[in-house]
mmCIF file of C-alpha atoms in Angstrom:
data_model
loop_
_atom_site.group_PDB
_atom_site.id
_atom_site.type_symbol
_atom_site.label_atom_id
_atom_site.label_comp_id
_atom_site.label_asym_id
_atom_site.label_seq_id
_atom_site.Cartn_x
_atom_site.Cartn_y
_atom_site.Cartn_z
ATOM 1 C CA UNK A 564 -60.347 -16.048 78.785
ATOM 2 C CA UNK A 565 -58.983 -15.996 82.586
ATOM 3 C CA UNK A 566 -57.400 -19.498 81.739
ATOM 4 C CA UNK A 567 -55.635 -17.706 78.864
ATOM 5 C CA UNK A 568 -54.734 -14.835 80.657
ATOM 6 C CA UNK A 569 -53.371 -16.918 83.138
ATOM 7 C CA UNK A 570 -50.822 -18.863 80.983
ATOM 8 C CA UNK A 571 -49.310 -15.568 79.435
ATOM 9 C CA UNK A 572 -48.435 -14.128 83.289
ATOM 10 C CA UNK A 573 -46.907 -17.622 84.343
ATOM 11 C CA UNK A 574 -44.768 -17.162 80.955
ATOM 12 C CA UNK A 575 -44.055 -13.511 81.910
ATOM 13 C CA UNK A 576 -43.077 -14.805 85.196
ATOM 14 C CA UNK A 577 -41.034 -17.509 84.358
ATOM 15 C CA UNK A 578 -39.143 -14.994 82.250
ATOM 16 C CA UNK A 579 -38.585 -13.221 85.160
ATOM 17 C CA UNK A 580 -37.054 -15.665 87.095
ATOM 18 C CA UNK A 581 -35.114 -17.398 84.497
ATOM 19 C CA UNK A 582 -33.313 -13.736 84.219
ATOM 20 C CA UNK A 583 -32.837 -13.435 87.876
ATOM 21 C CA UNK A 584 -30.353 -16.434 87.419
ATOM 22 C CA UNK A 585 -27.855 -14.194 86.089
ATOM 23 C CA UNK A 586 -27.358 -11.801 88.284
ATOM 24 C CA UNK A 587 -23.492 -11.456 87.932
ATOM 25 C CA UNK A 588 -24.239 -10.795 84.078
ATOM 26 C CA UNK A 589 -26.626 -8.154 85.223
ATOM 27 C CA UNK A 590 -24.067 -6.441 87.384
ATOM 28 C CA UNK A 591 -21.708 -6.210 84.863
ATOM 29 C CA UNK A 592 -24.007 -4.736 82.265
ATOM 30 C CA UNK A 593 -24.411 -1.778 85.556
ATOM 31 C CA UNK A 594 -21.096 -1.157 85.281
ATOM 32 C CA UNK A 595 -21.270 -0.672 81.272
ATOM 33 C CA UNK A 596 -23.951 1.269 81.163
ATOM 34 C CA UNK A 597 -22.421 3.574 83.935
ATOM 35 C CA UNK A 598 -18.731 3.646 81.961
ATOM 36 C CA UNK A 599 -20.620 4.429 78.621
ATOM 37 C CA UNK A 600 -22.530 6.609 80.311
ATOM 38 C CA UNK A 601 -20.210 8.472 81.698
ATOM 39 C CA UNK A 602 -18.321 9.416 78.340
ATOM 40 C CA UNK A 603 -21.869 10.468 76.624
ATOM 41 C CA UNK A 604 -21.996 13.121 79.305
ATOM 42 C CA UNK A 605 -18.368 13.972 78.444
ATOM 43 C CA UNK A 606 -19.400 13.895 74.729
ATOM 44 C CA UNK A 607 -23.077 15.271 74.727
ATOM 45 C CA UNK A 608 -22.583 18.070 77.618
ATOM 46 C CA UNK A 609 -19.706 19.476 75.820
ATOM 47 C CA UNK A 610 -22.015 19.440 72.812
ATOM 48 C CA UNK A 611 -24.680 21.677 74.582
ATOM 49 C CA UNK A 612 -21.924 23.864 75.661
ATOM 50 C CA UNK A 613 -20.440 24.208 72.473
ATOM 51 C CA UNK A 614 -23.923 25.134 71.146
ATOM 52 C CA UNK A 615 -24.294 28.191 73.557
ATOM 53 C CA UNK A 616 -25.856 25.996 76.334
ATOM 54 C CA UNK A 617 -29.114 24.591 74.971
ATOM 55 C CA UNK A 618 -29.567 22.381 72.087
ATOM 56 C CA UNK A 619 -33.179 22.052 70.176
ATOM 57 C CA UNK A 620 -34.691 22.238 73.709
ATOM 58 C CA UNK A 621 -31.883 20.551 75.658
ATOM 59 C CA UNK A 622 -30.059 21.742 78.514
ATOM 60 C CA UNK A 623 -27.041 20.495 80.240
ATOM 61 C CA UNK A 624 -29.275 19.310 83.035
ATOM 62 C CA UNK A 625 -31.823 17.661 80.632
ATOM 63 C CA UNK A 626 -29.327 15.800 78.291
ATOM 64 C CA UNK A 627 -27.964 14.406 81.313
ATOM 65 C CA UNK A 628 -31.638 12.897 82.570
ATOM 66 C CA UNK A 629 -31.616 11.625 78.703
ATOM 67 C CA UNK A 630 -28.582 9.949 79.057
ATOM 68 C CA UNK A 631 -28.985 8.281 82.332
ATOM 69 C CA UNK A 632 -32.732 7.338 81.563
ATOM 70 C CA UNK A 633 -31.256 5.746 78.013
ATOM 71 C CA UNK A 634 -28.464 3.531 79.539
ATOM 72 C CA UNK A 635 -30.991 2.494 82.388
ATOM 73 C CA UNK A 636 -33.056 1.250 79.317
ATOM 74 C CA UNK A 637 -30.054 -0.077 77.387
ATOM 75 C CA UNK A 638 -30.636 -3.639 79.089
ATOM 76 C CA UNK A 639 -34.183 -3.683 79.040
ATOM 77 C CA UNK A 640 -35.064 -2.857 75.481
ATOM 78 C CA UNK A 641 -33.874 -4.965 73.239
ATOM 79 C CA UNK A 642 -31.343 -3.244 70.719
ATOM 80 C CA UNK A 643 -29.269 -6.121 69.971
ATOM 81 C CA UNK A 644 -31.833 -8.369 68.333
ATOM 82 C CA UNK A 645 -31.608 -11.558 70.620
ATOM 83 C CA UNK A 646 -34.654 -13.901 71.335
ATOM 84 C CA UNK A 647 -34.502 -17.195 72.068
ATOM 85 C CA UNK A 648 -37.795 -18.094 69.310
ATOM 86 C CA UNK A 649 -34.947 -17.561 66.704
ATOM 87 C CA UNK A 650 -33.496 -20.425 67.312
ATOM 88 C CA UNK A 651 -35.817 -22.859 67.666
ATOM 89 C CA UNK A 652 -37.024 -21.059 64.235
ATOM 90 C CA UNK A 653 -33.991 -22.008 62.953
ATOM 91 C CA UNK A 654 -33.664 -25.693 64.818
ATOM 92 C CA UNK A 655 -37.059 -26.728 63.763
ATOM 93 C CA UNK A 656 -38.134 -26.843 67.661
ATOM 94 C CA UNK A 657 -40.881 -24.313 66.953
ATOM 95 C CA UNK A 658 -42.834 -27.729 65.625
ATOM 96 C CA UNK A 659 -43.476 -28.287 68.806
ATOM 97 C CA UNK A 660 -44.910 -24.715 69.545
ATOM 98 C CA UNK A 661 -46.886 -24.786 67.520
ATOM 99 C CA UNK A 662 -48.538 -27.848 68.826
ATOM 100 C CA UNK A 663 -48.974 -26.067 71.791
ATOM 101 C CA UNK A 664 -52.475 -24.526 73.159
ATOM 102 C CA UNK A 665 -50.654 -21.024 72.459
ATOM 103 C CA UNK A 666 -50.387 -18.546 70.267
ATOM 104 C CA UNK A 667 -46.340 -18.342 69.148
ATOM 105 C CA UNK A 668 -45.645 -14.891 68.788
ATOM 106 C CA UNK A 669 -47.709 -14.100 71.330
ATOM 107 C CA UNK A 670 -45.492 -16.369 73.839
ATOM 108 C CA UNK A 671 -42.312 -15.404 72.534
ATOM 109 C CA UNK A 672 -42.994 -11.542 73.097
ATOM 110 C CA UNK A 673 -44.355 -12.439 76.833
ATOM 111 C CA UNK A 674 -41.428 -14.624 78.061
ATOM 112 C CA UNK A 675 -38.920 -11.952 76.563
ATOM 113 C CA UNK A 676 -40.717 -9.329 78.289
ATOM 114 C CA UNK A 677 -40.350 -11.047 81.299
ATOM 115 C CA UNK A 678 -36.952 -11.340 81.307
ATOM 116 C CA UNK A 679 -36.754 -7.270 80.338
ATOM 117 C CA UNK A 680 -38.464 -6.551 82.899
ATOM 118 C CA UNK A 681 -36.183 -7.754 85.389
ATOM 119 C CA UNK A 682 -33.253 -5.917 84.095
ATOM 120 C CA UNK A 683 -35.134 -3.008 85.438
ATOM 121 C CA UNK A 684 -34.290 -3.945 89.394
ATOM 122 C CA UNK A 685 -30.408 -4.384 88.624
ATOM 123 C CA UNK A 686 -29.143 -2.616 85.723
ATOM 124 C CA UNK A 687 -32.093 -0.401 84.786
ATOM 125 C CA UNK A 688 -33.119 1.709 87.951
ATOM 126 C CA UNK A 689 -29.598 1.690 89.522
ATOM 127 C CA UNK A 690 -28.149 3.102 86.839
ATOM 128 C CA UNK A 691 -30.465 6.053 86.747
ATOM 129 C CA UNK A 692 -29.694 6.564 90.528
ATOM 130 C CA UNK A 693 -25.748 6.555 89.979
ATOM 131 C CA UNK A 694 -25.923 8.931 87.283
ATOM 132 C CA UNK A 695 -28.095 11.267 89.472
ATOM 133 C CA UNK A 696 -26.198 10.988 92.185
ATOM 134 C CA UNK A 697 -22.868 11.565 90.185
ATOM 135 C CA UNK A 698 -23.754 14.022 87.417
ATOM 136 C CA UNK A 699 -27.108 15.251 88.067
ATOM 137 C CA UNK A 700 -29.673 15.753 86.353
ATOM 138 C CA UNK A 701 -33.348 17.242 85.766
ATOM 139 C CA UNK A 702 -36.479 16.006 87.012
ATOM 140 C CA UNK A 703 -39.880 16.468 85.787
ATOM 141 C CA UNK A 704 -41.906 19.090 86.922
ATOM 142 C CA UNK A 705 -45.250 16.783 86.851
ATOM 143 C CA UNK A 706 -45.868 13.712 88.896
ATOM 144 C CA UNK A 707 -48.017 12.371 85.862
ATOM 145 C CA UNK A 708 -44.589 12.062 83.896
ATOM 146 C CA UNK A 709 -43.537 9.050 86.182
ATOM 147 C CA UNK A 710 -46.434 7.278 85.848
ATOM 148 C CA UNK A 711 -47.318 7.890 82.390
ATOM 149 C CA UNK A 712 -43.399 6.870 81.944
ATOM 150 C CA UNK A 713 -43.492 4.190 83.620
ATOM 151 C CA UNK A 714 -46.360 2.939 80.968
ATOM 152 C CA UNK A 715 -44.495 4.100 77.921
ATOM 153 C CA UNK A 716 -41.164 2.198 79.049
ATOM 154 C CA UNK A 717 -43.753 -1.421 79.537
ATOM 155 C CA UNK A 718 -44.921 -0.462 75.868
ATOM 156 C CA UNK A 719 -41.089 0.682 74.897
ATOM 157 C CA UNK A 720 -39.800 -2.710 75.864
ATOM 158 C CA UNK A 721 -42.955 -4.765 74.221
ATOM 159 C CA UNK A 722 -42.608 -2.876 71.420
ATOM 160 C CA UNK A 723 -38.948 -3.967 71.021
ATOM 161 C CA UNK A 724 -39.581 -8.050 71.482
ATOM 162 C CA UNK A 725 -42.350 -7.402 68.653
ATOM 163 C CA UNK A 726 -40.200 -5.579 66.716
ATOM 164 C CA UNK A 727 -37.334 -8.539 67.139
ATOM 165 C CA UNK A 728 -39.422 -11.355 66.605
ATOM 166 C CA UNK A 729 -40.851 -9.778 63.109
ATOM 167 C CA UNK A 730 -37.378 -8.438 61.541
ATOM 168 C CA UNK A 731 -35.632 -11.570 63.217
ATOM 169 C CA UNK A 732 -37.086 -14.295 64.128
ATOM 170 C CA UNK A 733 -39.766 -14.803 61.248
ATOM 171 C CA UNK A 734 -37.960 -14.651 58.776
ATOM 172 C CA UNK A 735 -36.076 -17.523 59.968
ATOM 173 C CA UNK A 736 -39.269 -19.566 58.645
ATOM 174 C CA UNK A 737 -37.919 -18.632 54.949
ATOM 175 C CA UNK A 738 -34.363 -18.204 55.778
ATOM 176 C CA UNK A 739 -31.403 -20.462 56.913
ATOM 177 C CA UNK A 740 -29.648 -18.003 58.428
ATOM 178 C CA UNK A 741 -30.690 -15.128 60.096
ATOM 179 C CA UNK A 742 -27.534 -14.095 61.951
ATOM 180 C CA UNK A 743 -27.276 -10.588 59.232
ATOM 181 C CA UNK A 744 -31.044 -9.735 60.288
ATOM 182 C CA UNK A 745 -29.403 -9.424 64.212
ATOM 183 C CA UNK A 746 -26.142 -7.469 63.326
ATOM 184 C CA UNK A 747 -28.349 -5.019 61.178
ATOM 185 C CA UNK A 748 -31.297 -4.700 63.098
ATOM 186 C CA UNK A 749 -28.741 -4.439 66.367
ATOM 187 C CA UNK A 750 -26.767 -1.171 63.616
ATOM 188 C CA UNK A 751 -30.103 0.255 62.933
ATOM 189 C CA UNK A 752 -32.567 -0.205 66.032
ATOM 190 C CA UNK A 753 -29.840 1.744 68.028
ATOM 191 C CA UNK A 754 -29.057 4.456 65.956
ATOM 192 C CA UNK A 755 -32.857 5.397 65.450
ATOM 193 C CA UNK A 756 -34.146 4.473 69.135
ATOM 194 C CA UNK A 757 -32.104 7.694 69.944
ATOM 195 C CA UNK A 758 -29.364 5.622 71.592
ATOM 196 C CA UNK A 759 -26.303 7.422 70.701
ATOM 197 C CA UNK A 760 -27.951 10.923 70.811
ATOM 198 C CA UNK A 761 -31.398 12.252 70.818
ATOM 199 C CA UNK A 762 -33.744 11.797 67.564
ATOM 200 C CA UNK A 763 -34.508 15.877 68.063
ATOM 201 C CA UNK A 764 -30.899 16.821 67.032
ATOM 202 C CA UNK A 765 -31.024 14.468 63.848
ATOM 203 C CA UNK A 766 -31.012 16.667 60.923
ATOM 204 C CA UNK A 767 -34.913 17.192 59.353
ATOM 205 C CA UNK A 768 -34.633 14.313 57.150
ATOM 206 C CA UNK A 769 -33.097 11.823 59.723
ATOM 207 C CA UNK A 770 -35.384 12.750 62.295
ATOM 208 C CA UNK A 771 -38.620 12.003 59.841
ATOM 209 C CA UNK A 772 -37.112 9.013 58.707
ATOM 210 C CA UNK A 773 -36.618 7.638 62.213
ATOM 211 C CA UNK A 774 -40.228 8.647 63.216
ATOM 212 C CA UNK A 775 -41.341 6.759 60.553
ATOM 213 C CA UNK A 776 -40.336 3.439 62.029
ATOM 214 C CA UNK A 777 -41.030 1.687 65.162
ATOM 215 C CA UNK A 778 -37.627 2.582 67.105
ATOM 216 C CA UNK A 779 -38.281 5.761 69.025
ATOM 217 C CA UNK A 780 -40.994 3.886 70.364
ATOM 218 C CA UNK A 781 -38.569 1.464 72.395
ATOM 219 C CA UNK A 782 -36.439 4.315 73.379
ATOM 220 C CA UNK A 783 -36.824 7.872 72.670
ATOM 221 C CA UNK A 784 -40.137 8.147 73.581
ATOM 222 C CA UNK A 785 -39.894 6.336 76.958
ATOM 223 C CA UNK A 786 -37.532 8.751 77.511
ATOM 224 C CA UNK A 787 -39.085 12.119 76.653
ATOM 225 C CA UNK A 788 -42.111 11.178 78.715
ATOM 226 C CA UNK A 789 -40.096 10.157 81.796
ATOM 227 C CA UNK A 790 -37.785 12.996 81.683
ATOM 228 C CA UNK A 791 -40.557 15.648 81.101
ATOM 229 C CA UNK A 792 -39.180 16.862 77.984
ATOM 230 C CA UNK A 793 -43.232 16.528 76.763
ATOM 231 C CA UNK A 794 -46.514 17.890 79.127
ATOM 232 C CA UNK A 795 -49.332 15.842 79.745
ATOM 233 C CA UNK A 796 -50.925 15.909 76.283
ATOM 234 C CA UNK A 797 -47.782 15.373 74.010
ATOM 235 C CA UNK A 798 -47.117 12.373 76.076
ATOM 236 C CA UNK A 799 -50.097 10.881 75.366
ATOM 237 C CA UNK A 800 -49.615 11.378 71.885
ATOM 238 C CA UNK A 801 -46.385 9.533 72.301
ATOM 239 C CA UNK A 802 -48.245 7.045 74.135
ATOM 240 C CA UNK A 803 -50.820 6.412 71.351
ATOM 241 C CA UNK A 804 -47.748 6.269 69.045
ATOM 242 C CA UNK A 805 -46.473 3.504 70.846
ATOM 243 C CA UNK A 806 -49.654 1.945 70.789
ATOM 244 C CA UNK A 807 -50.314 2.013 67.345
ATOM 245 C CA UNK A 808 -46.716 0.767 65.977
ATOM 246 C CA UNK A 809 -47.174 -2.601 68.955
ATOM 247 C CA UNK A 810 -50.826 -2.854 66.920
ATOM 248 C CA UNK A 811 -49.047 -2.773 63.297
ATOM 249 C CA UNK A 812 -45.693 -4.972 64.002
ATOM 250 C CA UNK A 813 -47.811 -7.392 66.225
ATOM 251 C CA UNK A 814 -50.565 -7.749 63.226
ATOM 252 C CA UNK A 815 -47.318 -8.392 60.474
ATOM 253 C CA UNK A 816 -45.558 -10.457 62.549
ATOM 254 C CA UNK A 817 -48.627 -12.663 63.010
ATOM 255 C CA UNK A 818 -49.442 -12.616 59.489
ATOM 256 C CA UNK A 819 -45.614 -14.007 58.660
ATOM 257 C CA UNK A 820 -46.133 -16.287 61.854
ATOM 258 C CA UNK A 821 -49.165 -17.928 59.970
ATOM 259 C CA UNK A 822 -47.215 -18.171 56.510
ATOM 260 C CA UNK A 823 -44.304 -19.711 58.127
ATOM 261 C CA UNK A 824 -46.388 -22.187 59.442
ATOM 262 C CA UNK A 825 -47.558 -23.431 56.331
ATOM 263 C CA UNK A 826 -43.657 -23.279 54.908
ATOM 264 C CA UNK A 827 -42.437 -24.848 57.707
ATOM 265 C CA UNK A 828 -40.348 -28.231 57.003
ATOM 266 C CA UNK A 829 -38.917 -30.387 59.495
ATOM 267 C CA UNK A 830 -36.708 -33.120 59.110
ATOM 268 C CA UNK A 831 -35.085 -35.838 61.658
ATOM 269 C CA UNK A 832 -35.311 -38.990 62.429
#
C-alpha cells in the first residue's frame, strides 16, 4: 500500500516539474486571465448595477471576488479538454500502460493534477492578488472558508482531469478521432463550470441542468466556498458534492478503461 502510494506522489510530482518548464507559457496565461478579467468586471459590475446593485445574492464587491477567484482557476482546471492519455489512446502507446504495475486512469488523473497544481504558484494565486489589488474585492468573513476552499479547489481540479479523461480520452479506445469530444467538452465544461458568469444567475432551468452534471464542481463551487458566498455547513454540502461526482466519473471512467482494454488493437511492425 505505501509502495503504491508512493508511485502516485512521484507521478504527481513529476507533473509538477514537467509544468514548471514552461514558465514563459505560464506568464502569459497571467496576463490573459488579468485582460479577460478585467472586461468581466466591466461586463458583470455593470450588470449588478444595472440590477439595482445586487444580483441573486451578489454584490459589486462579491462578483468581483468571483471573477478574480474564476480566472485564478482558469489555468488550473481543466476547461479545454487537453490530457496527454488522449493521445497515446489514440497512438496505440497506452499498450504499454497498460503493461505497467499501474492503474491507467488512475495515473493519467495524478500526473495531470500535478501539472494543475503548479499553475496555482504563477497564474493562479497572482492573478487573484492583481485583481484585489486593482479592483477589489470581498473577503470571507470565516477563516474556515480558506481552508475548506483550499480543499474544494484540490477536488475542483481532480474532478476536472476525471471528467477529461472519461468524455475524452476513453472514448478514444472506440473512436479514431476524438478531436470533436475536446472542442465540445471545452463549449460545454465552460459554460456550466460558471466560467462566463455565475451558475446562480442562470435562469431555473439552466441552473438545474448545470447542477446536474459534474461542472460546477471544477469551478463554481471552488469558488462559492472560497469567496464565502456559502457558511460552514453549505460548504460542506458542496464539498460532499464534489466528492460524490469524483466517486461517479472515476467509477465510469474505469469501467470504459476496462472495456477499452479488451477493444484495444494495435498494429506496427
Amino acid at each position: 500500500m505505501r509502495a503504491t502510494i508512493r508511485v502516485y506522489w512521484r507521478l504527481l510530482v513529476a507533473g509538477f516539474r514537467r509544468q514548471s518548464a514552461y514558465l514563459m507559457a505560464a506568464f502569459g496565461g497571467l496576463v490573459a486571465n488579468t485582460t479577460f478579467g478585467l472586461l468581466k468586471v466591466a461586463v458583470l459590475f455593470a450588470t449588478v448595477r444595472a440590477a439595482g446593485g445586487e444580483l441573486e445574492g451578489y454584490d459589486v464587491a462579491l462578483m468581483s471576488t468571483y471573477i478574480w477567484v474564476s480566472q485564478g482557476l482558469l489555468g488550473s482546471v481543466n476547461l479545454f479538454g487537453r490530457i496527454d492519455i488522449a493521445d497515446r489512446i489514440k497512438d496505440g502507446d497506452v499498450a504499454v500502460d497498460f503493461l505497467r504495475p499501474l492503474d491507467v486512469q488512475a495515473a493519467a488523473i495524478t500526473t495531470e493534477v500535478g501539472r494543475s497544481l503548479f499553475n496555482l504558484i504563477p497564474r493562479g494565486i497572482p492573478s487573484v492578488l492583481i485583481g484585489g489589488l486593482v479592483v477589489g474585492m470581498a473577503l470571507p468573513d470565516h477563516p474556515t472558508a480558506y481552508l475548506l476552499g483550499a480543499v474544494s479547489i484540490v477536488l475542483g481540479i481532480t474532478v476536472s482531469a476525471a471528467t477529461v479523461y472519461l468524455m475524452v480520452a476513453a472514448p478514444g479506445f472506440w473512436l479514431v478521432e476524438t478531436r470533436g469530444l475536446q472542442i465540445l467538452y471545452m463549449v460545454v465544461s465552460g459554460f456550466l463550470a460558471g466560467l462566463f458568469v455565475p451558475i446562480w444567475i442562470f435562469p431555473t432551468w439552466l441552473e438545474v441542468v448545470a447542477q446536474a452534471t459534474p461542472f460546477p464542481s471544477m469551478l463554481m463551487y471552488p469558488v462559492d466556498i472560497i469567496s464565502g458566498r456559502v457558511d460552514v455547513s453549505g460548504a460542506l454540502l458542496l464539498l460532499a458534492v464534489q466528492l460524490a461526482w469524483l466517486a461517479g466519473v472515476g467509477a465510469v471512467g474505469q469501467a470504459l478503461t476496462r472495456a477499452g482494454r479488451r477493444h484495444l488493437e494495435v498494429q506496427g511492425g
